[in-house]
């Protein structure tokens, strides 16, 4: 005789717990569990690593995630290249508005083409890209043209050119936009007083950036490069000098007020690697304050 199955009465079912809102304790528990899961991944490695290896692994991960200036170490080799002279620079006119950065007028002048070719040949002669390299140019016309010439001369595939859309924009000079190129000396006079002084603003959309603003941008760029690559050669191509002089000042611990001591000429190439990084110290530029401008020491 077949046994019959009694239907389970609804009263015997445990009550269904109500759904909790997203900000409830349940969601907090899930979030905590995820964090614990990530932490446990590191602990899972512990049985397979010696104590020294585990410490080194943790320190390396921390160093890769938080980039500081001057850096504790560099995991890549970098060549800093200023693009050759632009059409605007050839006319002696300041042009830093990012709206025009991809225009033909922001491309290389005839003189700039020659300067760029010399830079590309210099990189070739020192074997910068002998074992391949990544080229990171600003999308500013002259910088990207410079990158293409470097790639062609050094036998690098165009797929190794990585355009940078904002961190390498030419420093915005505000109200100096459209003025004569030699008036940039007034901006540098202010830079020598404090890295926080901005050029006067203007209403046409041109940024007015201080040295500190540029420093933040190039530090973000280096954070990306040091995280994305390891043991590689990266050629950074900037449309102007200030990106590179501020970057190099930060990397060697030079006070940012003095970044113009490291100014780059059009088409200039410089190597920055681990050997150029001093023992870590708090850069003077980060703590310097001029309390009585222009009488600063």
Coordinates of N, CA, C and O in Angstrom, one line a residue, residues 69-168:
X69 N 56.0 61.1 -3.5 CA 57.1 61.8 -4.0 C 57.9 62.4 -2.9 O 57.4 62.9 -1.9
X70 N 59.2 62.2 -2.9 CA 60.0 61.3 -3.8 C 59.6 59.9 -3.6 O 59.3 59.5 -2.5
X71 N 59.7 59.1 -4.6 CA 59.3 57.7 -4.5 C 60.3 56.9 -3.7 O 61.5 57.1 -3.7
X72 N 59.8 55.9 -2.9 CA 60.7 55.0 -2.2 C 61.5 54.1 -3.2 O 62.7 53.9 -3.0
X73 N 60.8 53.8 -4.3 CA 61.5 53.0 -5.4 C 60.7 53.2 -6.7 O 59.6 53.7 -6.6
X74 N 61.3 52.8 -7.8 CA 60.7 52.8 -9.0 C 60.8 51.4 -9.6 O 61.8 50.8 -9.6
X75 N 59.7 50.9 -10.1 CA 59.7 49.5 -10.7 C 59.9 49.6 -12.2 O 60.0 48.6 -12.8
X76 N 59.9 50.8 -12.8 CA 60.1 51.0 -14.2 C 61.2 52.0 -14.4 O 61.6 52.7 -13.5
X77 N 61.6 52.0 -15.7 CA 62.6 53.0 -16.1 C 61.9 54.0 -17.0 O 61.1 53.7 -17.8
X78 N 62.1 55.3 -16.8 CA 61.4 56.4 -17.5 C 62.3 57.3 -18.2 O 63.3 57.7 -17.7
X79 N 61.8 57.6 -19.4 CA 62.5 58.7 -20.2 C 61.4 59.8 -20.4 O 60.3 59.6 -20.8
X80 N 61.9 61.0 -20.0 CA 61.0 62.2 -20.0 C 61.4 63.0 -21.3 O 62.5 63.3 -21.5
X81 N 60.4 63.2 -22.2 CA 60.6 63.9 -23.4 C 59.7 65.0 -23.6 O 58.4 64.9 -23.5
X82 N 60.2 66.2 -23.9 CA 59.4 67.3 -24.2 C 59.2 67.3 -25.7 O 60.1 67.1 -26.5
X83 N 57.9 67.5 -26.2 CA 57.6 67.5 -27.6 C 58.4 68.7 -28.3 O 58.8 69.6 -27.6
X84 N 58.6 68.5 -29.6 CA 59.2 69.6 -30.3 C 58.4 70.8 -30.4 O 57.2 70.8 -30.0
X85 N 58.9 71.9 -30.9 CA 58.2 73.2 -30.9 C 56.9 73.1 -31.7 O 56.8 72.4 -32.8
X86 N 55.9 73.7 -31.2 CA 54.6 73.7 -31.9 C 54.5 74.9 -32.8 O 55.3 75.8 -32.8
X87 N 53.4 74.9 -33.6 CA 53.1 76.1 -34.5 C 53.0 77.3 -33.7 O 53.5 78.4 -34.0
X88 N 52.2 77.3 -32.6 CA 52.0 78.4 -31.8 C 53.3 78.9 -31.2 O 53.6 80.1 -31.1
X89 N 54.1 78.0 -30.7 CA 55.4 78.3 -30.1 C 56.3 79.0 -31.1 O 57.0 79.9 -30.8
X90 N 56.2 78.5 -32.3 CA 57.0 79.1 -33.4 C 56.6 80.5 -33.7 O 57.5 81.3 -34.1
X91 N 55.4 80.8 -33.4 CA 54.9 82.2 -33.6 C 55.1 83.1 -32.3 O 54.8 84.3 -32.3
X92 N 55.6 82.4 -31.3 CA 55.9 83.1 -30.0 C 54.6 83.4 -29.2 O 54.6 84.4 -28.5
X93 N 53.6 82.6 -29.3 CA 52.3 82.8 -28.7 C 52.1 81.7 -27.7 O 52.3 80.5 -28.0
X94 N 51.6 82.1 -26.5 CA 51.2 81.1 -25.5 C 49.8 80.5 -25.8 O 48.9 81.2 -26.1
X95 N 49.8 79.1 -25.9 CA 48.5 78.5 -26.1 C 48.4 77.2 -25.2 O 49.1 76.2 -25.5
X96 N 47.6 77.3 -24.2 CA 47.5 76.2 -23.2 C 46.0 75.8 -23.0 O 45.8 74.9 -22.2
X97 N 45.1 76.4 -23.7 CA 43.7 76.0 -23.6 C 43.5 74.6 -24.1 O 43.8 74.3 -25.3
X98 N 43.0 73.6 -23.3 CA 42.9 72.2 -23.7 C 41.9 72.1 -24.8 O 41.9 71.0 -25.5
X99 N 41.0 73.0 -25.0 CA 40.0 72.9 -26.1 C 40.8 72.8 -27.5 O 40.3 72.1 -28.4
X100 N 41.9 73.5 -27.6 CA 42.6 73.6 -28.8 C 43.8 72.6 -28.9 O 44.5 72.6 -29.9
X101 N 43.9 71.6 -28.0 CA 45.1 70.8 -27.9 C 45.2 69.8 -29.1 O 46.3 69.4 -29.4
X102 N 44.1 69.5 -29.7 CA 44.2 68.6 -30.9 C 44.2 69.3 -32.2 O 44.1 68.6 -33.2
X103 N 44.2 70.6 -32.2 CA 44.1 71.4 -33.4 C 45.5 71.3 -34.2 O 46.5 71.0 -33.6
X104 N 45.4 71.5 -35.5 CA 46.6 71.5 -36.4 C 47.6 72.5 -35.9 O 48.8 72.3 -35.9
X105 N 47.1 73.7 -35.5 CA 48.0 74.7 -35.0 C 48.8 74.3 -33.8 O 49.8 75.0 -33.5
X106 N 48.3 73.3 -33.1 CA 49.1 72.8 -31.9 C 50.0 71.7 -32.3 O 50.7 71.1 -31.5
X107 N 50.1 71.4 -33.6 CA 51.0 70.4 -34.1 C 52.5 70.9 -34.2 O 52.7 72.1 -33.9
X108 N 53.4 70.1 -34.6 CA 54.8 70.4 -34.7 C 55.0 71.4 -35.8 O 54.5 71.3 -36.9
X109 N 55.9 72.4 -35.5 CA 56.3 73.3 -36.6 C 57.4 72.6 -37.3 O 57.9 71.5 -37.0
X110 N 57.9 73.2 -38.4 CA 59.0 72.6 -39.2 C 60.3 72.4 -38.3 O 60.9 71.4 -38.3
X111 N 60.5 73.4 -37.4 CA 61.6 73.3 -36.5 C 61.4 72.2 -35.5 O 62.3 71.5 -35.1
X112 N 60.1 72.1 -35.0 CA 59.7 71.1 -34.1 C 59.9 69.7 -34.6 O 60.3 68.8 -33.8
X113 N 59.6 69.5 -35.9 CA 59.9 68.2 -36.5 C 61.3 67.8 -36.4 O 61.7 66.6 -36.1
X114 N 62.2 68.7 -36.6 CA 63.7 68.4 -36.6 C 64.1 68.1 -35.1 O 64.9 67.2 -34.9
X115 N 63.5 68.9 -34.2 CA 63.9 68.7 -32.8 C 63.4 67.3 -32.3 O 64.1 66.6 -31.6
X116 N 62.2 66.9 -32.8 CA 61.6 65.6 -32.5 C 62.4 64.5 -33.1 O 62.7 63.5 -32.4
X117 N 62.9 64.7 -34.3 CA 63.7 63.6 -34.9 C 65.0 63.4 -34.2 O 65.4 62.3 -34.0
X118 N 65.6 64.5 -33.7 CA 66.8 64.4 -32.9 C 66.6 63.6 -31.6 O 67.4 62.8 -31.1
X119 N 65.4 63.9 -31.0 CA 65.0 63.2 -29.8 C 64.9 61.7 -30.0 O 65.3 60.9 -29.2
X120 N 64.2 61.4 -31.1 CA 64.0 60.0 -31.5 C 65.3 59.3 -31.7 O 65.5 58.1 -31.3
X121 N 66.2 59.9 -32.4 CA 67.5 59.3 -32.7 C 68.3 59.2 -31.4 O 69.1 58.3 -31.3
X122 N 68.2 60.2 -30.5 CA 68.9 60.1 -29.2 C 68.4 58.8 -28.4 O 69.2 58.1 -27.9
X123 N 67.1 58.7 -28.4 CA 66.6 57.5 -27.7 C 67.1 56.2 -28.4 O 67.4 55.2 -27.7
X124 N 67.2 56.2 -29.7 CA 67.7 55.0 -30.4 C 69.1 54.8 -30.1 O 69.6 53.7 -29.8
X125 N 69.9 55.9 -30.0 CA 71.4 55.7 -29.8 C 71.7 55.2 -28.4 O 72.7 54.5 -28.2
X126 N 70.9 55.5 -27.4 CA 71.1 55.0 -26.0 C 70.3 53.7 -25.8 O 70.4 53.2 -24.6
X127 N 69.7 53.2 -26.8 CA 69.0 51.9 -26.6 C 67.8 51.9 -25.7 O 67.5 50.9 -25.0
X128 N 67.1 53.1 -25.6 CA 66.0 53.2 -24.7 C 64.9 52.2 -25.0 O 64.3 51.7 -24.0
X129 N 64.6 51.9 -26.2 CA 63.5 51.0 -26.6 C 64.1 49.7 -27.2 O 63.4 49.1 -28.0
X130 N 65.3 49.4 -26.9 CA 65.9 48.2 -27.5 C 65.1 47.0 -27.2 O 65.0 46.1 -28.1
X131 N 64.7 46.8 -26.0 CA 63.9 45.7 -25.6 C 62.4 46.0 -25.5 O 61.6 45.5 -24.7
X132 N 62.0 46.9 -26.4 CA 60.6 47.5 -26.5 C 60.4 48.5 -25.4 O 61.1 48.6 -24.4
X133 N 59.3 49.3 -25.5 CA 59.0 50.3 -24.5 C 57.6 50.7 -24.8 O 57.0 50.5 -25.9
X134 N 57.0 51.3 -23.8 CA 55.7 52.0 -23.9 C 55.9 53.5 -24.0 O 56.7 54.0 -23.4
X135 N 55.1 54.1 -24.9 CA 55.2 55.5 -25.1 C 53.8 56.1 -24.7 O 52.8 55.8 -25.2
X136 N 53.9 57.0 -23.7 CA 52.8 57.7 -23.1 C 52.8 59.2 -23.5 O 53.4 60.0 -22.8
X137 N 52.2 59.6 -24.6 CA 52.1 61.0 -24.9 C 50.8 61.6 -24.5 O 49.7 61.0 -24.4
X138 N 50.8 62.9 -24.2 CA 49.6 63.7 -24.2 C 48.9 63.6 -25.5 O 49.6 63.5 -26.6
X139 N 47.6 63.8 -25.6 CA 46.9 63.8 -26.9 C 47.0 65.1 -27.5 O 46.5 65.3 -28.6
X140 N 47.7 66.1 -26.9 CA 48.0 67.4 -27.5 C 48.7 67.1 -28.8 O 49.6 66.2 -28.8
X141 N 48.4 67.7 -29.9 CA 48.8 67.4 -31.2 C 50.3 67.2 -31.3 O 50.8 66.2 -31.8
X142 N 51.1 68.2 -30.8 CA 52.5 68.1 -31.0 C 53.1 66.9 -30.2 O 54.1 66.3 -30.6
X143 N 52.5 66.6 -29.0 CA 53.1 65.5 -28.2 C 52.8 64.2 -28.9 O 53.6 63.3 -28.9
X144 N 51.6 64.0 -29.4 CA 51.2 62.8 -30.1 C 52.1 62.6 -31.4 O 52.5 61.5 -31.7
X145 N 52.3 63.7 -32.1 CA 53.1 63.6 -33.3 C 54.5 63.2 -32.9 O 55.2 62.4 -33.6
X146 N 55.0 63.7 -31.8 CA 56.4 63.4 -31.3 C 56.4 61.9 -31.0 O 57.4 61.2 -31.3
X147 N 55.4 61.4 -30.3 CA 55.3 59.9 -30.0 C 55.4 59.1 -31.3 O 56.0 58.0 -31.3
X148 N 54.7 59.5 -32.3 CA 54.6 58.7 -33.5 C 56.0 58.7 -34.2 O 56.4 57.6 -34.7
X149 N 56.7 59.8 -34.1 CA 58.1 59.8 -34.7 C 59.0 59.0 -33.9 O 59.8 58.2 -34.5
X150 N 58.9 59.0 -32.6 CA 59.8 58.2 -31.7 C 59.5 56.7 -32.0 O 60.5 55.9 -32.1
X151 N 58.2 56.4 -32.1 CA 57.9 55.0 -32.4 C 58.5 54.5 -33.8 O 59.0 53.4 -33.9
X152 N 58.3 55.3 -34.8 CA 58.8 55.0 -36.1 C 60.3 54.8 -36.2 O 60.8 53.8 -36.7
X153 N 61.0 55.7 -35.6 CA 62.5 55.6 -35.6 C 63.0 54.5 -34.8 O 64.0 53.8 -35.1
X154 N 62.3 54.1 -33.7 CA 62.8 53.1 -32.8 C 62.1 51.7 -33.0 O 62.3 50.8 -32.3
X155 N 61.4 51.6 -34.1 CA 60.8 50.3 -34.5 C 59.7 49.8 -33.5 O 59.6 48.6 -33.3
X156 N 59.0 50.8 -32.9 CA 58.0 50.4 -31.9 C 56.6 50.4 -32.6 O 56.2 51.4 -33.3
X157 N 55.8 49.4 -32.4 CA 54.5 49.3 -32.9 C 53.6 50.4 -32.4 O 53.7 50.8 -31.2
X158 N 52.7 50.9 -33.2 CA 51.8 52.0 -32.8 C 50.9 51.5 -31.6 O 50.3 52.3 -30.9
X159 N 50.7 50.2 -31.5 CA 49.9 49.7 -30.4 C 50.6 49.9 -29.0 O 49.9 49.7 -28.0
X160 N 51.8 50.3 -29.0 CA 52.5 50.6 -27.8 C 52.5 52.1 -27.4 O 53.1 52.5 -26.5
X161 N 51.8 52.8 -28.3 CA 51.5 54.2 -27.9 C 50.2 54.3 -27.2 O 49.2 53.9 -27.6
X162 N 50.3 54.9 -25.9 CA 49.1 55.0 -25.1 C 48.8 56.4 -24.9 O 49.4 57.1 -24.1
X163 N 47.8 57.0 -25.6 CA 47.5 58.4 -25.4 C 47.0 58.7 -24.0 O 46.1 58.0 -23.5
X164 N 47.4 59.8 -23.5 CA 47.0 60.3 -22.1 C 46.1 61.5 -22.3 O 46.5 62.5 -23.0
X165 N 44.9 61.5 -21.7 CA 43.9 62.5 -22.1 C 43.8 63.7 -21.2 O 43.2 64.7 -21.5
X166 N 44.5 63.7 -20.0 CA 44.3 64.9 -19.1 C 45.5 65.1 -18.3 O 45.9 66.3 -18.0
X167 N 46.2 64.1 -17.7 CA 47.2 64.2 -16.7 C 48.5 64.9 -17.4 O 49.3 65.5 -16.6
X168 N 48.6 64.9 -18.7 CA 49.8 65.5 -19.4 C 49.4 66.7 -20.2 O 50.2 67.1 -21.0

